[in-house]
PDB file of C-alpha atoms in Angstrom:
ATOM      1  CA  GLY A 106      -6.822  -6.432 -19.923  1.00 92.00           C
ATOM      2  CA  LYS A 107      -5.481  -5.840 -16.384  1.00 94.00           C
ATOM      3  CA  LYS A 108      -2.302  -6.798 -17.343  1.00 93.00           C
ATOM      4  CA  VAL A 109      -1.631  -5.851 -20.768  1.00 93.00           C
ATOM      5  CA  LEU A 110      -3.621  -2.807 -21.324  1.00 93.00           C
ATOM      6  CA  LEU A 111      -3.207  -1.217 -17.639  1.00 95.00           C
ATOM      7  CA  ALA A 112      -0.207  -2.747 -15.979  1.00 95.00           C
ATOM      8  CA  ASN A 113       2.269  -2.630 -18.599  1.00 92.00           C
ATOM      9  CA  ASN A 114       1.460   0.762 -19.833  1.00 92.00           C
ATOM     10  CA  LEU A 115       1.318   2.187 -16.514  1.00 94.00           C
ATOM     11  CA  GLY A 116       4.861   0.723 -15.463  1.00 92.00           C
ATOM     12  CA  GLN A 117       6.428   2.753 -18.227  1.00 91.00           C
ATOM     13  CA  LEU A 118       5.551   5.757 -16.064  1.00 92.00           C
ATOM     14  CA  TRP A 119       7.404   4.380 -13.233  1.00 92.00           C
ATOM     15  CA  ASP A 120      10.339   3.558 -15.385  1.00 91.00           C
ATOM     16  CA  ALA A 121      10.437   7.121 -16.798  1.00 91.00           C
ATOM     17  CA  TYR A 122      11.045   8.035 -12.880  1.00 90.00           C
ATOM     18  CA  LYS A 123      12.842   5.429 -11.052  1.00 86.00           C
ATOM     19  CA  ALA A 124      16.252   5.994 -12.045  1.00 81.00           C
ATOM     20  CA  LEU A 125      16.191   9.866 -12.719  1.00 84.00           C
ATOM     21  CA  PRO A 126      19.050  11.815 -10.370  1.00 86.00           C
ATOM     22  CA  ALA A 127      17.899  14.218  -8.128  1.00 82.00           C
ATOM     23  CA  ALA A 128      18.280  17.339  -9.999  1.00 86.00           C
ATOM     24  CA  GLU A 129      15.733  16.056 -12.691  1.00 89.00           C
ATOM     25  CA  LEU A 130      13.159  14.308 -10.240  1.00 91.00           C
ATOM     26  CA  THR A 131      10.214  16.953  -9.856  1.00 93.00           C
ATOM     27  CA  THR A 132       7.578  16.745  -7.349  1.00 94.00           C
ATOM     28  CA  ALA A 133       4.815  16.045  -9.917  1.00 95.00           C
ATOM     29  CA  GLY A 134       7.063  13.330 -11.245  1.00 94.00           C
ATOM     30  CA  ALA A 135       7.545  11.634  -8.090  1.00 94.00           C
ATOM     31  CA  TRP A 136       3.980  11.675  -7.442  1.00 96.00           C
ATOM     32  CA  LEU A 137       3.387  10.299 -11.084  1.00 95.00           C
ATOM     33  CA  GLY A 138       5.696   7.344 -10.631  1.00 95.00           C
ATOM     34  CA  VAL A 139       4.716   6.156  -7.150  1.00 96.00           C
ATOM     35  CA  ILE A 140       1.117   6.438  -8.303  1.00 96.00           C
ATOM     36  CA  ALA A 141       1.755   4.577 -11.512  1.00 96.00           C
ATOM     37  CA  PHE A 142       3.670   1.847  -9.640  1.00 96.00           C
ATOM     38  CA  SER A 143       0.938   1.484  -7.104  1.00 97.00           C
ATOM     39  CA  LEU A 144      -1.590   0.747 -10.007  1.00 97.00           C
ATOM     40  CA  GLN A 145       0.784  -1.255 -12.117  1.00 96.00           C
ATOM     41  CA  ILE A 146       1.567  -3.930  -9.102  1.00 96.00           C
ATOM     42  CA  TYR A 147      -2.149  -3.873  -8.406  1.00 97.00           C
ATOM     43  CA  PHE A 148      -3.488  -4.600 -12.071  1.00 97.00           C
ATOM     44  CA  ASP A 149      -0.526  -6.738 -12.602  1.00 96.00           C
ATOM     45  CA  PHE A 150      -1.107  -8.866  -9.832  1.00 95.00           C
ATOM     46  CA  SER A 151      -4.737  -9.102  -9.747  1.00 95.00           C
ATOM     47  CA  GLY A 152      -4.714  -9.819 -13.517  1.00 94.00           C
ATOM     48  CA  TYR A 153      -2.462 -12.716 -13.202  1.00 92.00           C
ATOM     49  CA  SER A 154      -4.516 -14.114 -10.325  1.00 95.00           C
ATOM     50  CA  ASP A 155      -7.697 -13.720 -12.265  1.00 94.00           C
ATOM     51  CA  MET A 156      -6.249 -15.727 -15.280  1.00 93.00           C
ATOM     52  CA  ALA A 157      -5.069 -18.443 -12.897  1.00 94.00           C
ATOM     53  CA  ILE A 158      -8.843 -18.615 -11.642  1.00 95.00           C
ATOM     54  CA  GLY A 159      -9.879 -18.495 -14.818  1.00 94.00           C
ATOM     55  CA  LEU A 160      -7.460 -21.607 -16.307  1.00 95.00           C
ATOM     56  CA  GLY A 161      -8.150 -23.442 -13.172  1.00 97.00           C
ATOM     57  CA  ARG A 162     -12.030 -23.178 -13.530  1.00 96.00           C
ATOM     58  CA  ILE A 163     -11.252 -24.712 -17.354  1.00 96.00           C
ATOM     59  CA  PHE A 164      -9.558 -27.735 -15.703  1.00 97.00           C
ATOM     60  CA  GLY A 165     -12.386 -27.913 -12.951  1.00 97.00           C
ATOM     61  CA  PHE A 166     -10.557 -26.426 -10.020  1.00 96.00           C
ATOM     62  CA  ARG A 167     -12.175 -23.397  -8.199  1.00 95.00           C
ATOM     63  CA  PHE A 168      -9.696 -21.053  -6.651  1.00 94.00           C
ATOM     64  CA  ASN A 169     -10.411 -18.468  -4.145  1.00 93.00           C
ATOM     65  CA  GLU A 170     -10.412 -14.563  -4.973  1.00 94.00           C
ATOM     66  CA  ASN A 171      -7.080 -13.180  -4.248  1.00 96.00           C
ATOM     67  CA  PHE A 172      -8.216  -9.556  -4.452  1.00 96.00           C
ATOM     68  CA  ASP A 173     -11.243  -7.672  -3.381  1.00 95.00           C
ATOM     69  CA  HIS A 174     -11.247  -4.369  -4.505  1.00 95.00           C
ATOM     70  CA  PRO A 175      -8.563  -3.355  -2.127  1.00 97.00           C
ATOM     71  CA  TYR A 176      -7.753   0.215  -3.229  1.00 97.00           C
ATOM     72  CA  CYS A 177     -11.386   0.953  -2.050  1.00 96.00           C
ATOM     73  CA  ALA A 178     -10.119   0.178   1.518  1.00 96.00           C
ATOM     74  CA  ASP A 179     -10.389   3.017   4.524  1.00 95.00           C
ATOM     75  CA  SER A 180      -7.756   1.779   6.638  1.00 96.00           C
ATOM     76  CA  VAL A 181      -4.432  -0.091   6.297  1.00 96.00           C
ATOM     77  CA  GLY A 182      -6.060  -3.105   8.097  1.00 95.00           C
ATOM     78  CA  THR A 183      -8.718  -3.261   5.629  1.00 96.00           C
ATOM     79  CA  PHE A 184      -6.576  -2.960   2.732  1.00 97.00           C
ATOM     80  CA  TRP A 185      -4.651  -6.076   3.973  1.00 96.00           C
ATOM     81  CA  ARG A 186      -8.014  -8.168   4.401  1.00 95.00           C
ATOM     82  CA  ARG A 187      -8.597  -7.338   0.577  1.00 96.00           C
ATOM     83  CA  TRP A 188      -5.166  -7.648  -0.899  1.00 97.00           C
ATOM     84  CA  HIS A 189      -3.113 -10.882  -2.013  1.00 95.00           C
ATOM     85  CA  MET A 190      -5.645 -12.659   0.498  1.00 96.00           C
ATOM     86  CA  SER A 191      -3.932 -16.172  -0.363  1.00 94.00           C
ATOM     87  CA  LEU A 192      -0.962 -14.898   1.345  1.00 94.00           C
ATOM     88  CA  THR A 193      -2.362 -12.905   4.199  1.00 94.00           C
ATOM     89  CA  THR A 194      -4.706 -15.831   5.297  1.00 95.00           C
ATOM     90  CA  TRP A 195      -1.834 -18.334   5.137  1.00 96.00           C
ATOM     91  CA  PHE A 196       0.219 -16.264   7.601  1.00 96.00           C
ATOM     92  CA  ARG A 197      -2.762 -15.983   9.716  1.00 95.00           C
ATOM     93  CA  ASP A 198      -3.539 -19.426   9.946  1.00 96.00           C
ATOM     94  CA  TYR A 199      -0.361 -21.053   9.830  1.00 96.00           C
ATOM     95  CA  LEU A 200       1.958 -18.478  11.793  1.00 96.00           C
ATOM     96  CA  TYR A 201      -0.114 -15.844  13.617  1.00 95.00           C
ATOM     97  CA  ILE A 202      -2.676 -17.816  15.216  1.00 95.00           C
ATOM     98  CA  PRO A 203      -0.138 -20.714  16.036  1.00 95.00           C
ATOM     99  CA  LEU A 204       1.681 -18.212  17.951  1.00 94.00           C
ATOM    100  CA  GLY A 205      -1.123 -17.107  19.843  1.00 92.00           C
ATOM    101  CA  GLY A 206      -2.740 -14.278  17.704  1.00 89.00           C
ATOM    102  CA  ASN A 207      -4.059 -11.782  19.944  1.00 88.00           C
ATOM    103  CA  ARG A 208      -4.559 -14.052  23.037  1.00 88.00           C
ATOM    104  CA  GLY A 209      -2.198 -13.477  25.528  1.00 82.00           C
ATOM    105  CA  GLY A 210      -2.211  -9.558  26.231  1.00 88.00           C
ATOM    106  CA  THR A 211      -0.818  -6.885  24.263  1.00 91.00           C
ATOM    107  CA  ALA A 212       2.799  -7.658  24.645  1.00 92.00           C
ATOM    108  CA  ARG A 213       2.244 -10.664  22.803  1.00 93.00           C
ATOM    109  CA  THR A 214      -0.061  -9.668  19.902  1.00 93.00           C
ATOM    110  CA  ILE A 215       2.759  -6.999  19.455  1.00 94.00           C
ATOM    111  CA  ARG A 216       5.524  -9.733  19.187  1.00 95.00           C
ATOM    112  CA  ASN A 217       3.396 -11.893  17.136  1.00 95.00           C
ATOM    113  CA  LEU A 218       2.756  -8.874  14.758  1.00 95.00           C
ATOM    114  CA  LEU A 219       6.260  -7.943  14.572  1.00 96.00           C
ATOM    115  CA  ILE A 220       6.994 -11.788  13.577  1.00 96.00           C
ATOM    116  CA  VAL A 221       4.538 -12.335  11.044  1.00 96.00           C
ATOM    117  CA  TRP A 222       5.227  -8.716   9.142  1.00 96.00           C
ATOM    118  CA  PHE A 223       9.057  -9.747   9.332  1.00 95.00           C
ATOM    119  CA  CYS A 224       8.439 -13.044   7.848  1.00 96.00           C
ATOM    120  CA  THR A 225       5.994 -11.188   5.130  1.00 95.00           C
ATOM    121  CA  GLY A 226       8.704  -9.059   4.330  1.00 94.00           C
ATOM    122  CA  PHE A 227      11.665 -11.574   4.059  1.00 93.00           C
ATOM    123  CA  TRP A 228       9.013 -13.847   1.914  1.00 92.00           C
ATOM    124  CA  HIS A 229       9.205 -11.329  -0.788  1.00 91.00           C
ATOM    125  CA  GLY A 230      13.270 -11.039  -0.839  1.00 87.00           C
ATOM    126  CA  ALA A 231      16.336 -11.248   1.159  1.00 83.00           C
ATOM    127  CA  ALA A 232      16.871  -7.162   0.889  1.00 86.00           C
ATOM    128  CA  TRP A 233      16.602  -4.573   3.300  1.00 87.00           C
ATOM    129  CA  ASN A 234      13.800  -2.718   1.567  1.00 88.00           C
ATOM    130  CA  PHE A 235      11.419  -5.573   1.831  1.00 92.00           C
ATOM    131  CA  LEU A 236      12.319  -5.882   5.447  1.00 92.00           C
ATOM    132  CA  PHE A 237      11.549  -2.043   6.221  1.00 92.00           C
ATOM    133  CA  TRP A 238       8.271  -2.652   4.017  1.00 95.00           C
ATOM    134  CA  GLY A 239       7.248  -5.568   6.437  1.00 95.00           C
ATOM    135  CA  LEU A 240       8.339  -3.303   9.757  1.00 95.00           C
ATOM    136  CA  TYR A 241       6.574  -0.316   7.991  1.00 96.00           C
ATOM    137  CA  TYR A 242       3.118  -2.235   8.012  1.00 97.00           C
ATOM    138  CA  ALA A 243       3.727  -3.924  11.494  1.00 96.00           C
ATOM    139  CA  LEU A 244       3.971  -0.302  13.015  1.00 96.00           C
ATOM    140  CA  LEU A 245       0.920   0.823  10.923  1.00 96.00           C
ATOM    141  CA  LEU A 246      -1.087  -2.292  12.544  1.00 95.00           C
ATOM    142  CA  MET A 247      -0.236  -1.895  15.704  1.00 95.00           C
ATOM    143  CA  GLY A 248      -1.053   2.203  15.603  1.00 95.00           C
ATOM    144  CA  GLU A 249      -4.488   1.167  14.261  1.00 94.00           C
ATOM    145  CA  ARG A 250      -5.073  -1.161  16.615  1.00 92.00           C
ATOM    146  CA  TYR A 251      -3.599   0.453  19.877  1.00 92.00           C
ATOM    147  CA  GLY A 252      -2.897   4.025  18.905  1.00 91.00           C
ATOM    148  CA  TRP A 253      -5.040   6.399  16.565  1.00 90.00           C
ATOM    149  CA  GLY A 254      -7.553   3.477  15.575  1.00 82.00           C
ATOM    150  CA  ARG A 255     -10.412   5.238  17.208  1.00 87.00           C
ATOM    151  CA  GLY A 256      -9.741   8.604  16.352  1.00 90.00           C
ATOM    152  CA  TRP A 257      -9.413   7.195  12.627  1.00 91.00           C
ATOM    153  CA  GLU A 258     -12.980   5.611  12.675  1.00 90.00           C
ATOM    154  CA  ARG A 259     -14.404   9.183  13.726  1.00 91.00           C
ATOM    155  CA  MET A 260     -13.135  10.955  10.866  1.00 93.00           C
ATOM    156  CA  PRO A 261     -15.086  11.361   7.261  1.00 94.00           C
ATOM    157  CA  ALA A 262     -14.942   8.440   4.886  1.00 93.00           C
ATOM    158  CA  ALA A 263     -13.545  10.298   2.283  1.00 95.00           C
ATOM    159  CA  LEU A 264     -10.487  11.547   4.610  1.00 95.00           C
ATOM    160  CA  ARG A 265     -10.182   7.666   5.891  1.00 96.00           C
ATOM    161  CA  HIS A 266      -9.877   6.523   2.313  1.00 96.00           C
ATOM    162  CA  MET A 267      -7.211   9.084   1.203  1.00 96.00           C
ATOM    163  CA  GLY A 268      -5.400   8.702   4.094  1.00 96.00           C
ATOM    164  CA  ALA A 269      -5.201   4.890   3.689  1.00 97.00           C
ATOM    165  CA  MET A 270      -4.151   5.235  -0.023  1.00 97.00           C
ATOM    166  CA  LEU A 271      -1.400   7.665   1.103  1.00 97.00           C
ATOM    167  CA  LEU A 272      -0.038   5.192   3.477  1.00 97.00           C
ATOM    168  CA  VAL A 273      -0.141   2.337   1.124  1.00 97.00           C
ATOM    169  CA  MET A 274       1.493   4.191  -1.648  1.00 97.00           C
ATOM    170  CA  LEU A 275       4.363   4.932   0.417  1.00 96.00           C
ATOM    171  CA  GLY A 276       4.563   1.658   1.377  1.00 96.00           C
ATOM    172  CA  TRP A 277       4.849   0.669  -2.526  1.00 96.00           C
ATOM    173  CA  LEU A 278       7.689   3.215  -2.490  1.00 95.00           C
ATOM    174  CA  LEU A 279       9.707   0.980   0.303  1.00 93.00           C
ATOM    175  CA  PHE A 280       8.797  -2.436  -1.532  1.00 94.00           C
ATOM    176  CA  ARG A 281      10.166  -1.060  -5.104  1.00 91.00           C
ATOM    177  CA  ALA A 282      12.968   1.514  -4.495  1.00 88.00           C
ATOM    178  CA  SER A 283      16.315   0.081  -4.824  1.00 84.00           C
ATOM    179  CA  GLY A 284      17.835   1.559  -1.823  1.00 83.00           C
ATOM    180  CA  THR A 285      17.381   3.612   1.144  1.00 86.00           C
ATOM    181  CA  GLU A 286      18.728   6.419  -0.953  1.00 88.00           C
ATOM    182  CA  GLN A 287      16.180   6.223  -3.508  1.00 89.00           C
ATOM    183  CA  ILE A 288      13.493   6.376  -0.954  1.00 91.00           C
ATOM    184  CA  LEU A 289      14.758   9.434   0.631  1.00 92.00           C
ATOM    185  CA  LEU A 290      15.226  11.290  -2.788  1.00 92.00           C
ATOM    186  CA  PHE A 291      11.423  10.331  -3.661  1.00 93.00           C
ATOM    187  CA  LEU A 292      10.152  11.399  -0.297  1.00 94.00           C
ATOM    188  CA  ARG A 293      12.034  14.559  -0.551  1.00 94.00           C
ATOM    189  CA  ALA A 294      10.682  15.229  -3.994  1.00 94.00           C
ATOM    190  CA  MET A 295       7.204  14.415  -2.788  1.00 94.00           C
ATOM    191  CA  VAL A 296       6.870  16.822   0.107  1.00 93.00           C
ATOM    192  CA  GLY A 297       8.546  19.518  -2.356  1.00 91.00           C
ATOM    193  CA  ALA A 298      11.900  19.671  -1.061  1.00 90.00           C
ATOM    194  CA  GLY A 299      13.760  18.144  -3.920  1.00 84.00           C
ATOM    195  CA  GLU A 300      16.205  19.558  -6.009  1.00 87.00           C
ATOM    196  CA  GLY A 301      14.172  19.201  -9.398  1.00 87.00           C
ATOM    197  CA  GLY A 302      11.457  21.624  -8.640  1.00 89.00           C
ATOM    198  CA  LEU A 303       7.700  21.075  -9.045  1.00 90.00           C
ATOM    199  CA  TRP A 304       6.884  20.528 -12.787  1.00 90.00           C
ATOM    200  CA  THR A 305       8.780  19.841 -16.147  1.00 88.00           C
ATOM    201  CA  ASN A 306       7.663  19.681 -19.678  1.00 91.00           C
ATOM    202  CA  GLN A 307       8.429  15.508 -19.306  1.00 89.00           C
ATOM    203  CA  VAL A 308       5.139  15.402 -16.609  1.00 92.00           C
ATOM    204  CA  SER A 309       3.043  17.259 -19.207  1.00 93.00           C
ATOM    205  CA  TYR A 310       4.311  14.690 -22.147  1.00 93.00           C
ATOM    206  CA  LEU A 311       3.864  11.686 -19.965  1.00 93.00           C
ATOM    207  CA  LEU A 312       0.214  12.940 -18.965  1.00 94.00           C
ATOM    208  CA  ARG A 313      -0.669  13.356 -22.322  1.00 94.00           C
ATOM    209  CA  GLN A 314       0.721   9.932 -23.404  1.00 93.00           C
ATOM    210  CA  PHE A 315      -0.813   8.016 -20.654  1.00 94.00           C
ATOM    211  CA  TRP A 316      -4.119   9.778 -19.678  1.00 94.00           C
ATOM    212  CA  PRO A 317      -6.351   6.954 -21.151  1.00 93.00           C
ATOM    213  CA  GLU A 318      -4.678   4.244 -18.703  1.00 94.00           C
ATOM    214  CA  LEU A 319      -4.607   7.123 -16.022  1.00 95.00           C
ATOM    215  CA  LEU A 320      -8.206   7.674 -16.317  1.00 95.00           C
ATOM    216  CA  ALA A 321      -9.250   3.994 -16.719  1.00 94.00           C
ATOM    217  CA  ALA A 322      -7.196   2.464 -13.917  1.00 96.00           C
ATOM    218  CA  PRO A 323      -9.024   4.370 -10.925  1.00 93.00           C
ATOM    219  CA  ILE A 324     -12.422   3.215 -12.523  1.00 93.00           C
ATOM    220  CA  ALA A 325     -11.115  -0.504 -12.790  1.00 93.00           C
ATOM    221  CA  CYS A 326     -10.058  -0.292  -8.914  1.00 94.00           C
ATOM    222  CA  LEU A 327     -13.912  -0.005  -8.225  1.00 92.00           C
ATOM    223  CA  PRO A 328     -16.365  -2.782  -7.711  1.00 90.00           C
ATOM    224  CA  VAL A 329     -17.994  -1.487 -10.783  1.00 85.00           C
ATOM    225  CA  ALA A 330     -18.788  -5.009 -12.384  1.00 80.00           C
ATOM    226  CA  PRO A 331     -20.544  -6.355  -9.279  1.00 80.00           C
ATOM    227  CA  TRP A 332     -22.684  -3.252  -8.798  1.00 82.00           C
ATOM    228  CA  LEU A 333     -23.882  -3.196 -12.569  1.00 78.00           C
ATOM    229  CA  ARG A 334     -24.639  -7.114 -12.038  1.00 76.00           C
ATOM    230  CA  ARG A 335     -26.882  -6.185  -8.962  1.00 77.00           C
ATOM    231  CA  LYS A 336     -28.461  -3.271 -10.773  1.00 73.00           C
ATOM    232  CA  LEU A 337     -29.411  -5.467 -13.830  1.00 73.00           C
ATOM    233  CA  SER A 338     -30.098  -8.378 -11.977  1.00 71.00           C
ATOM    234  CA  ALA A 339     -33.004  -6.323 -10.099  1.00 69.00           C
ATOM    235  CA  LYS A 340     -34.646  -5.592 -13.380  1.00 65.00           C
ATOM    236  CA  ASP A 341     -37.262  -7.585 -14.854  1.00 60.00           C
ATOM    237  CA  GLU A 342     -37.043  -6.218 -18.369  1.00 63.00           C
ATOM    238  CA  GLY A 343     -35.280  -8.038 -21.206  1.00 62.00           C
ATOM    239  CA  LEU A 344     -33.036  -5.346 -21.534  1.00 63.00           C
ATOM    240  CA  GLY A 345     -31.417  -6.110 -18.014  1.00 61.00           C
ATOM    241  CA  VAL A 346     -31.310  -9.883 -18.918  1.00 66.00           C
ATOM    242  CA  GLY A 347     -29.906  -9.472 -22.148  1.00 69.00           C
ATOM    243  CA  LEU A 348     -27.053  -7.172 -21.170  1.00 70.00           C
ATOM    244  CA  LEU A 349     -26.331  -9.517 -18.568  1.00 70.00           C
ATOM    245  CA  ARG A 350     -26.240 -12.485 -21.093  1.00 72.00           C
ATOM    246  CA  TYR A 351     -24.340 -10.832 -24.007  1.00 75.00           C
ATOM    247  CA  GLY A 352     -22.488  -8.055 -22.409  1.00 76.00           C
ATOM    248  CA  ALA A 353     -19.870  -9.586 -20.177  1.00 77.00           C
ATOM    249  CA  PRO A 354     -18.803 -12.155 -23.002  1.00 83.00           C
ATOM    250  CA  GLY A 355     -18.983  -8.883 -25.575  1.00 85.00           C
ATOM    251  CA  LEU A 356     -16.576  -7.195 -23.264  1.00 84.00           C
ATOM    252  CA  ALA A 357     -14.303 -10.078 -22.687  1.00 86.00           C
ATOM    253  CA  LEU A 358     -13.807 -10.557 -26.498  1.00 90.00           C
ATOM    254  CA  LEU A 359     -13.161  -6.833 -26.824  1.00 91.00           C
ATOM    255  CA  PHE A 360     -10.472  -6.810 -24.146  1.00 90.00           C
ATOM    256  CA  GLY A 361      -8.943 -10.058 -25.267  1.00 90.00           C
ATOM    257  CA  GLY A 362      -8.773  -8.718 -28.749  1.00 92.00           C
ATOM    258  CA  LEU A 363      -7.426  -5.458 -27.833  1.00 91.00           C
ATOM    259  CA  SER A 364      -4.579  -7.252 -25.294  1.00 90.00           C
ATOM    260  CA  ALA A 365      -3.598  -9.561 -28.432  1.00 90.00           C
ATOM    261  CA  MET A 366      -3.085  -6.817 -30.356  1.00 90.00           C
ATOM    262  CA  LYS A 367      -1.007  -4.666 -27.742  1.00 87.00           C
ATOM    263  CA  LEU A 368       0.991  -8.228 -27.251  1.00 87.00           C
ATOM    264  CA  VAL A 369       1.956  -8.519 -30.775  1.00 86.00           C
ATOM    265  CA  GLU A 370       2.977  -4.630 -30.749  1.00 81.00           C
ATOM    266  CA  ALA A 371       4.995  -4.447 -27.365  1.00 75.00           C
ATOM    267  CA  GLY A 372       6.318  -8.473 -26.854  1.00 71.00           C
ATOM    268  CA  PHE A 373       7.068  -9.749 -23.513  1.00 74.00           C
ATOM    269  CA  ASN A 374       6.906  -8.227 -20.246  1.00 78.00           C
ATOM    270  CA  PRO A 375       6.898 -10.762 -17.373  1.00 82.00           C
ATOM    271  CA  PHE A 376       4.390 -10.775 -14.499  1.00 86.00           C
ATOM    272  CA  ILE A 377       6.045  -8.591 -11.436  1.00 84.00           C
ATOM    273  CA  TYR A 378       5.100 -11.218  -9.059  1.00 79.00           C
ATOM    274  CA  PHE A 379       6.997 -14.118 -10.554  1.00 78.00           C
ATOM    275  CA  GLN A 380      10.334 -13.181  -8.905  1.00 74.00           C
ATOM    276  CA  PHE A 381       8.637 -13.754  -5.664  1.00 73.00           C
TER     277      PHE A 381
END
């Protein structure tokens, strides 16, 4: 369901804007495209991680979770402790800690962060945008550690979350853009300085077409299932036990059936992270 019902459809929104010339890219369209890709890459990647965990369980292997609701994070550091945890823990254990980690003073810690994030960017591909992406997060994490971290923690929770998600979305623009020219094109449009204006009928059309996915995706980013499980487990009544016992399999059958129908209709759509 994550991959077929959400990621594939949200990817069509990004595809609608990623190749537009400057004269046609509006402010609303640029934001819609970046938000769509941010959601697409999460549901595509976490979806196939969940499939790997489930398939491994069939054969008797237990793999660790790879995502812990990263879009609920309220800082960049928290985001990376929740996103692609298999990669971040590998770099931590086999590169950052052997280099000395945060031991040995500020200068050595900054050096280690730069090395780790350079390697993280390079791991995704030998392209400038991936290296910029790695450097971008190195600078943000150094800023949180040595700069604005204490002030950030004193901000209201909602503002911290909104700020973190804005920084993450800008990071995904660096990650996905085809070059510096496209990055600057989107940034100009997002701040209202682009040539395409604020809004067009295309934005209205795409919002009408993809409103179910745009409504469901943010809800699916939240820890709804664990919350429901805790609430129902706390109930002694038969209703709570019955919903736990039959609700999850019922939803699995529903989303599995809808996904199969969508696959028959739409055809092959590869996973984003298969290229890395």
